[in-house]
Short mmCIF file of C-alpha atoms in Angstrom, two decimals:
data_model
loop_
_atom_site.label_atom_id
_atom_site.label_comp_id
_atom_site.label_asym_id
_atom_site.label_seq_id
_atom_site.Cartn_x
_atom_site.Cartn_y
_atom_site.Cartn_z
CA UNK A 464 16.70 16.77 141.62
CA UNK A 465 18.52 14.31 144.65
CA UNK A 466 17.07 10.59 143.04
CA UNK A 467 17.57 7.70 144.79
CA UNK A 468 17.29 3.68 143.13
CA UNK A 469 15.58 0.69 144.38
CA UNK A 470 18.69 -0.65 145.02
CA UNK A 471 19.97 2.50 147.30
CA UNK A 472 16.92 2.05 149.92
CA UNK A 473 18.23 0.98 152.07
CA UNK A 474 15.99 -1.63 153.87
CA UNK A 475 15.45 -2.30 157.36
CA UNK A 476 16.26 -6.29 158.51
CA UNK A 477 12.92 -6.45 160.29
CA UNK A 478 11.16 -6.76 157.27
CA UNK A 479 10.24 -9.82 156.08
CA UNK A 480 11.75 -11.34 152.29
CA UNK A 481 8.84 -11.88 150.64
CA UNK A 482 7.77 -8.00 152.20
CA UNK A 483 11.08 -6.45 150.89
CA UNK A 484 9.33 -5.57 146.82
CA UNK A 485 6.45 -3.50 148.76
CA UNK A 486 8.79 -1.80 151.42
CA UNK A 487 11.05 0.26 148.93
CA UNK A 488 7.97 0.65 146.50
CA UNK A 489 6.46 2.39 149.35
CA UNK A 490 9.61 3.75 150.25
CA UNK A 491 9.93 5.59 146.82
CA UNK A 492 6.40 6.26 146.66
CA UNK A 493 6.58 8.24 149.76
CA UNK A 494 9.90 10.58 149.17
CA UNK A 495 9.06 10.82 145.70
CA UNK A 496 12.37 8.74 145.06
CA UNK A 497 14.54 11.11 146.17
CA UNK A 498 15.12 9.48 150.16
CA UNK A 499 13.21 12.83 151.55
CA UNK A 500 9.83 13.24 153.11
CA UNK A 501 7.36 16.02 152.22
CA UNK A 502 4.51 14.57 154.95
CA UNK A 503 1.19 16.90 154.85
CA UNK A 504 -0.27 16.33 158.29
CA UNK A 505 -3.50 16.07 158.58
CA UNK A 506 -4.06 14.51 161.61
CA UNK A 507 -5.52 18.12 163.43
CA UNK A 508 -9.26 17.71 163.59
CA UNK A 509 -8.78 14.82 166.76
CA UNK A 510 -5.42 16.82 168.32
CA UNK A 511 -6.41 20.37 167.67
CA UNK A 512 -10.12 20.04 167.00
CA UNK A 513 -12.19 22.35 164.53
CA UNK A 514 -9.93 25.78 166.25
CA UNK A 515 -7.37 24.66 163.17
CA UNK A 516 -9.68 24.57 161.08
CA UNK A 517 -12.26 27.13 161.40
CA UNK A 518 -11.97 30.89 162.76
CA UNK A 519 -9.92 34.15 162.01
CA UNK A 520 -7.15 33.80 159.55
CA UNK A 521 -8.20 30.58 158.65
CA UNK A 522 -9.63 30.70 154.61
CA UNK A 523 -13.18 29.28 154.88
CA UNK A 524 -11.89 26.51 152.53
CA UNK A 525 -10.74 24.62 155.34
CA UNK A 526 -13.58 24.37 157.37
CA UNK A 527 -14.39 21.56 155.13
CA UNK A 528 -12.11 18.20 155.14
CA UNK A 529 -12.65 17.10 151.29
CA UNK A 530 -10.01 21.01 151.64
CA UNK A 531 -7.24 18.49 152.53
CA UNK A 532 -7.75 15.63 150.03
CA UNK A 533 -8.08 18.39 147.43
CA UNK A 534 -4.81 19.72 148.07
CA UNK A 535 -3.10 16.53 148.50
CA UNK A 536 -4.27 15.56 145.07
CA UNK A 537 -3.70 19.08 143.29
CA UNK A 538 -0.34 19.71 145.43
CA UNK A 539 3.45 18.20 145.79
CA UNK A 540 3.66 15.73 148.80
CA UNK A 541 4.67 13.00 149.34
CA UNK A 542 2.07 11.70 152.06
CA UNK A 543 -0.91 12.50 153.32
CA UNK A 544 -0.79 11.84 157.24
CA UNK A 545 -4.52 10.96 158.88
CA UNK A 546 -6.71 8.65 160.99
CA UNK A 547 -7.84 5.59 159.37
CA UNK A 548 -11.74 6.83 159.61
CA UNK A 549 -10.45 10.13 157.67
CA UNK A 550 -8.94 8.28 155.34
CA UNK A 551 -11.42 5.66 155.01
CA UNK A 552 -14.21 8.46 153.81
CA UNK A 553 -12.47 10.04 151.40
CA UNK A 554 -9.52 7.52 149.64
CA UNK A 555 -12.12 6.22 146.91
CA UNK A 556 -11.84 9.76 145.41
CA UNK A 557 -8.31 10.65 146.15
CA UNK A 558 -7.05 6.93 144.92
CA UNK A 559 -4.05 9.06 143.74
CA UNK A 560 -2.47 10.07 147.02
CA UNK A 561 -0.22 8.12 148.93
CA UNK A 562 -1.43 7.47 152.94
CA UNK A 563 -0.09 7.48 156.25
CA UNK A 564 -2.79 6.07 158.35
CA UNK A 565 -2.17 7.73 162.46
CA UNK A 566 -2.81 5.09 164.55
CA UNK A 567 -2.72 7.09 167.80
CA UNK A 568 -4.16 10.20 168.67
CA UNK A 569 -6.28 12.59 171.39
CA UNK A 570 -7.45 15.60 171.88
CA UNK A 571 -6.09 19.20 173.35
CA UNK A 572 -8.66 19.71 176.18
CA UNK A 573 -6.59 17.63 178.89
CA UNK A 574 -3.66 20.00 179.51
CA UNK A 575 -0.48 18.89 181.27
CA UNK A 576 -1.73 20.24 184.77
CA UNK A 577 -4.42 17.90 184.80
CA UNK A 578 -2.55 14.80 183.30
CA UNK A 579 0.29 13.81 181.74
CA UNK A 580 -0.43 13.31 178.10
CA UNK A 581 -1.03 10.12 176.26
CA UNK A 582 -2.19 8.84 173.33
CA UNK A 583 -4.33 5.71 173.12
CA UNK A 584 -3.89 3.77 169.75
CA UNK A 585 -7.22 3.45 168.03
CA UNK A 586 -6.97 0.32 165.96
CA UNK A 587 -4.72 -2.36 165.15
CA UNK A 588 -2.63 -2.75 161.82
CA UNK A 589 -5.19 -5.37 160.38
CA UNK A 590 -7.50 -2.34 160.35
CA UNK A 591 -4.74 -0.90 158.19
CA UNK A 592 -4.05 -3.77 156.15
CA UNK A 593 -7.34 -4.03 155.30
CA UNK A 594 -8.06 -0.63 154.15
CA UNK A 595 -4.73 -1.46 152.01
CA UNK A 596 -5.95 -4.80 150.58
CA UNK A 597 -9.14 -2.78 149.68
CA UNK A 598 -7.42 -0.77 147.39
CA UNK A 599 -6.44 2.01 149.43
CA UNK A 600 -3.12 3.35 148.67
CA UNK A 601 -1.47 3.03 152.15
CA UNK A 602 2.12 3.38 152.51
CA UNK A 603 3.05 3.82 155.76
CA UNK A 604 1.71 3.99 159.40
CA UNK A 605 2.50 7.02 161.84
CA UNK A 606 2.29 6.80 165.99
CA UNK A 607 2.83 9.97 168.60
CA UNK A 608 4.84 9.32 171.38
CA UNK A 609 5.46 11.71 174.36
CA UNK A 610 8.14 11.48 175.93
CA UNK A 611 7.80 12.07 179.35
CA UNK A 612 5.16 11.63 179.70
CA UNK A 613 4.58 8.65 182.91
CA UNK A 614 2.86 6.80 180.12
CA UNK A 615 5.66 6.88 178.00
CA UNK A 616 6.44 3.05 178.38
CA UNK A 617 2.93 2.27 177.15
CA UNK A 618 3.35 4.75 174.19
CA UNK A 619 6.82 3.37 173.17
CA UNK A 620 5.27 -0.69 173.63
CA UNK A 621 2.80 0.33 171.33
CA UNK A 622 5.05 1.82 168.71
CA UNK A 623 7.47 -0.71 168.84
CA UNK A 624 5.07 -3.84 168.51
CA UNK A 625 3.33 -1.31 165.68
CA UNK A 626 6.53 -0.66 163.78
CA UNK A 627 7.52 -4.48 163.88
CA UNK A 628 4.49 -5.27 162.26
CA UNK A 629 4.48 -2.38 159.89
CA UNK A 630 8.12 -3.37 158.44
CA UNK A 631 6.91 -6.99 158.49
CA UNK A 632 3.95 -6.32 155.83
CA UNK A 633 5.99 -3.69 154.10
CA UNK A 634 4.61 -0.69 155.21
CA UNK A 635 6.95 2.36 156.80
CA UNK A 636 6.82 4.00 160.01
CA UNK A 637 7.07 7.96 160.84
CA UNK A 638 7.15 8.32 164.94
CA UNK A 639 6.00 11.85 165.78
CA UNK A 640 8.13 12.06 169.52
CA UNK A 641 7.35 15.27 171.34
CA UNK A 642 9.00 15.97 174.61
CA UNK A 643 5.54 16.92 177.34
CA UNK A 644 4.29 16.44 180.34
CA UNK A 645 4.88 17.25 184.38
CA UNK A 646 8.81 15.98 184.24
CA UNK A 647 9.59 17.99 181.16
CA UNK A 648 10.44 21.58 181.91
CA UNK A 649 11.07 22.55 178.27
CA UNK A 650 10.19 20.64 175.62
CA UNK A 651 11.98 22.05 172.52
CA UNK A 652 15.29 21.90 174.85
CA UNK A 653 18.09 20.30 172.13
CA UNK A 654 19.20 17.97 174.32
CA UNK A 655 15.47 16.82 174.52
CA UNK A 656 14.98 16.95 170.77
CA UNK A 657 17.79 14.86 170.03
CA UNK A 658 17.00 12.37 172.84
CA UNK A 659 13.58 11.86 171.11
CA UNK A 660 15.48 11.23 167.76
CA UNK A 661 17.49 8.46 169.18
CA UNK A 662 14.43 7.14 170.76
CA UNK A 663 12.99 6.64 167.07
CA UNK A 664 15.90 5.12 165.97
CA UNK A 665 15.67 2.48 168.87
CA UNK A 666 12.05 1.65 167.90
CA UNK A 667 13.13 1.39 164.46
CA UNK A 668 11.15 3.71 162.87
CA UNK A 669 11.69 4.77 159.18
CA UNK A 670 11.13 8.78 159.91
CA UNK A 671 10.86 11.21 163.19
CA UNK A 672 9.06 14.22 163.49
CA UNK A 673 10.42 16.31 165.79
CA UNK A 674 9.81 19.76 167.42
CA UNK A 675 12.73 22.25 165.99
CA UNK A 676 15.14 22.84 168.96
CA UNK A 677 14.94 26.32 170.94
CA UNK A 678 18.66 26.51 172.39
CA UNK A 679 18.72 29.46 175.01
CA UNK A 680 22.38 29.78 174.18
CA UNK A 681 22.21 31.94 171.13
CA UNK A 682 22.96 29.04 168.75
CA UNK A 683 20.34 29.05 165.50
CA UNK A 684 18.05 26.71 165.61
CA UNK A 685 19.33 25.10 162.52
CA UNK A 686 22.72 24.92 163.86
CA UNK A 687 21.27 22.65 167.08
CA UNK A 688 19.27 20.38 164.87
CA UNK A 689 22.44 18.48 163.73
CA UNK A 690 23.09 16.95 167.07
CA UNK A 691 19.58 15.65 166.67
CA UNK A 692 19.98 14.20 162.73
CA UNK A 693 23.22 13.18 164.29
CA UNK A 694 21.23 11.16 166.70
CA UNK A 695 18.96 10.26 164.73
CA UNK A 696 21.54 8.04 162.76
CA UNK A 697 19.79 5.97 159.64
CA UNK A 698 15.94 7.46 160.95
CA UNK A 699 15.58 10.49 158.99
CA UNK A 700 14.93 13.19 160.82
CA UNK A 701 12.19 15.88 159.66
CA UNK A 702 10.74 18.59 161.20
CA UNK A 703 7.12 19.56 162.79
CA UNK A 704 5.51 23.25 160.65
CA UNK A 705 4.16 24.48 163.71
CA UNK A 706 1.70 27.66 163.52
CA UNK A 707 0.86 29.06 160.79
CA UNK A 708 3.58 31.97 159.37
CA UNK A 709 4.14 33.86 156.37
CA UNK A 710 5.31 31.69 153.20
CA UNK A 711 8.90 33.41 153.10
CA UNK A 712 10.00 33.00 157.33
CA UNK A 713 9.03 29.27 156.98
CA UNK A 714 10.52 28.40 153.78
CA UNK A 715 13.80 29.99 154.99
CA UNK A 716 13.32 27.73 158.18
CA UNK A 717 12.88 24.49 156.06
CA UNK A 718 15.68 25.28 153.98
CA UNK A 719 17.94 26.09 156.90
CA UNK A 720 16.72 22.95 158.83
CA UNK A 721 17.74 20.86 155.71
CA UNK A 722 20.72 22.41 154.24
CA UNK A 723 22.26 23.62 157.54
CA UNK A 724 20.43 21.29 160.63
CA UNK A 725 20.73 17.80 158.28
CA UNK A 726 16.91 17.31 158.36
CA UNK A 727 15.20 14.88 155.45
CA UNK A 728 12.47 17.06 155.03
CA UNK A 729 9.38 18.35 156.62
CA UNK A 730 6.07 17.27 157.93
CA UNK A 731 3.59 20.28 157.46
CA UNK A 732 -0.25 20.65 158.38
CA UNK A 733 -1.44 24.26 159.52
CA UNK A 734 1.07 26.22 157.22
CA UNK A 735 -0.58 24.62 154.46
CA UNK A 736 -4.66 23.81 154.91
CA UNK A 737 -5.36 26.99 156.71
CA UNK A 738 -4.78 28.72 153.64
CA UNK A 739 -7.33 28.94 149.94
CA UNK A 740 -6.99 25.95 147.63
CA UNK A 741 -4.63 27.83 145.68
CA UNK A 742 -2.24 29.40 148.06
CA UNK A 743 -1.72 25.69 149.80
CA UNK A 744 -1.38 23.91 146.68
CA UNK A 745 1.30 26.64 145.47
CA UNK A 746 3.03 26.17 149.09
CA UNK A 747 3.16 22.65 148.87
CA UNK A 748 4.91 22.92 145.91
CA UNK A 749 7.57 25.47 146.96
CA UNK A 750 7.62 23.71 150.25
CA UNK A 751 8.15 20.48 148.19
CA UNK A 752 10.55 22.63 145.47
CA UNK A 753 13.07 22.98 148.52
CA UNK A 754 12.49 19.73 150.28
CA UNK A 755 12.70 16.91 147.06
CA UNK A 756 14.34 19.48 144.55
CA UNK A 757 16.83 21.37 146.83
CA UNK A 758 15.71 24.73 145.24
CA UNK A 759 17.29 27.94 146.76
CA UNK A 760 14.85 30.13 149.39
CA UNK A 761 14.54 32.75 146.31
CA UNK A 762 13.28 29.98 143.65
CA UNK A 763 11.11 28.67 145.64
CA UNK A 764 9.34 31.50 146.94
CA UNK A 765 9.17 32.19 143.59
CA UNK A 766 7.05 29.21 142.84
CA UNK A 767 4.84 30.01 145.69
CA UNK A 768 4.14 33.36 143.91
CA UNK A 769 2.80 31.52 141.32
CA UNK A 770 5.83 33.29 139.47
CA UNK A 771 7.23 29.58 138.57
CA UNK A 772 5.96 26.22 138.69
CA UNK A 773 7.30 23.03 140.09
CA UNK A 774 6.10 19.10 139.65
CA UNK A 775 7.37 15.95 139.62
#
């Protein structure tokens, strides 16, 4: 398995000397200590509401949150992506896992032809810090920007004053940077995708998660995703799960979008939670197998067949 040293994370200059210990500990708490990101998003129940979580071809399981903390602590990741109140309720159980606290979201129910999207942050980093200083295991900080959007320059502000004082206490940043809204006429366009990648890297963030591209050209999907890692320069670039598919199609996508696109690894929500206890935790770990582990398609698919096994 890829494994990375304290001394090859590679730290950014915006965070502070006496901060520099607690970055790359978080740093190598999050990726495992292998430089890649295996981010379980759980940030649905404000963006998507309960329809994620509850209805056909959704196991039952999931209609309850403690679903998510259970499979964070019986699964591979390496973070657990939420709101601070989600968090908050639940991290005195699941001391074990390592957080990404959201600090921006909404809802779906104000579509594009009603208003451009944006996403109000919820809370300051204090909030954060506090949680961490309480014990909480936080590790990093996450922030949605759509790009766009005409309140795009109040999204990026935010992020950028966000991930300034993230790096300066230590903590990392993952940008999620969707293309949407009334100026964007298609928003997995690779030019697009790759645009958002270099806007993480100008904001300074740690990690992007991105859309995969749809090129109308007849190139793979895979194969347009390196202009985008390419873009993305020294922010790794991982990409978004999207809908829920069978365990085999998306574990062929994640290893092509690695292996093939350049991508760090993955940041998966739906794919995972809508499914029993067991089936997620097994998928986290093939997902997890490929991602950290750089296990072929066949062996890990293997593990999510409960045919093998994989931990760290």
């Amino acid at each position: 398995m890829p494994q990375i040293t304290r001394d090859q994370v590679r730290v950014p200059a915006d965070v502070m000397p006496e901060s520099r210990d607690e970055y790359i500990a978080n740093y190598l708490k999050a990726t495992r200590g292998t430089g890649r990101l295996m981010l379980f998003a759980c940030d649905q129940k404000i963006e998507h509401l309960n329809k994620d979580f509850y209805g056909e071809g959704i196991d039952i399981a999931d209609a309850e949150p403690q679903h998510l903390f259970e499979i964070g602590r019986q699964g591979v990741c390496g973070v657990l992506a939420g709101q601070r109140g989600l968090i908050a309720q639940y991290a005195a159980d699941y001391p074990e896992i390592n957080y990404l606290v959201k600090m921006n979201s909404k809802t779906n129910l104000v579509g594009t032809k009603q208003d451009d999207p944006y996403s109000p942050q919820l809370y300051d980093l204090d909030a954060v810090l506090a949680m961490r200083e309480a014990g909480v295991n936080v590790v990093g900080i996450g922030y949605t920007i759509y790009l766009g959007s005409e309140y795009e320059s109040t999204m990026m502000a935010e992020a950028g004053e966000l991930i300034a004082q993230a790096h300066a206490n230590g903590l990392l940043v993952v940008l999620w940077i969707y293309p949407r809204g009334k100026a964007v006429t298609a928003e997995k366009d690779p030019a697009l995708i790759a645009g958002a990648a270099g806007v993480a890297l100008c904001l300074g963030a740690d990690f992007v998660k991105v859309n995969p591209p749809k090129p109308e050209d007849g190139t793979a999907p895979a194969e347009a995703l390196k202009v985008a890692t390419m873009a993305s320069g020294r922010t790794g670039l991982v990409c978004a799960g999207g809908s829920t598919v069978d365990a085999e199609t998306f574990l062929t996508q994640l290893y092509d979008q690695i292996h093939t696109g350049g991508a760090v690894g993955n940041a998966t929500g739906r794919n995972i939670h809508q499914r029993s206890l067991d089936e997620a935790v097994r998928l986290t770990k093939a997902i997890s197998a490929i991602t950290l582990a750089d296990y072929s398609v066949a062996d890990a698919l293997a593990v999510f067949n409960g045919e093998k096994d994989f931990a760290l």
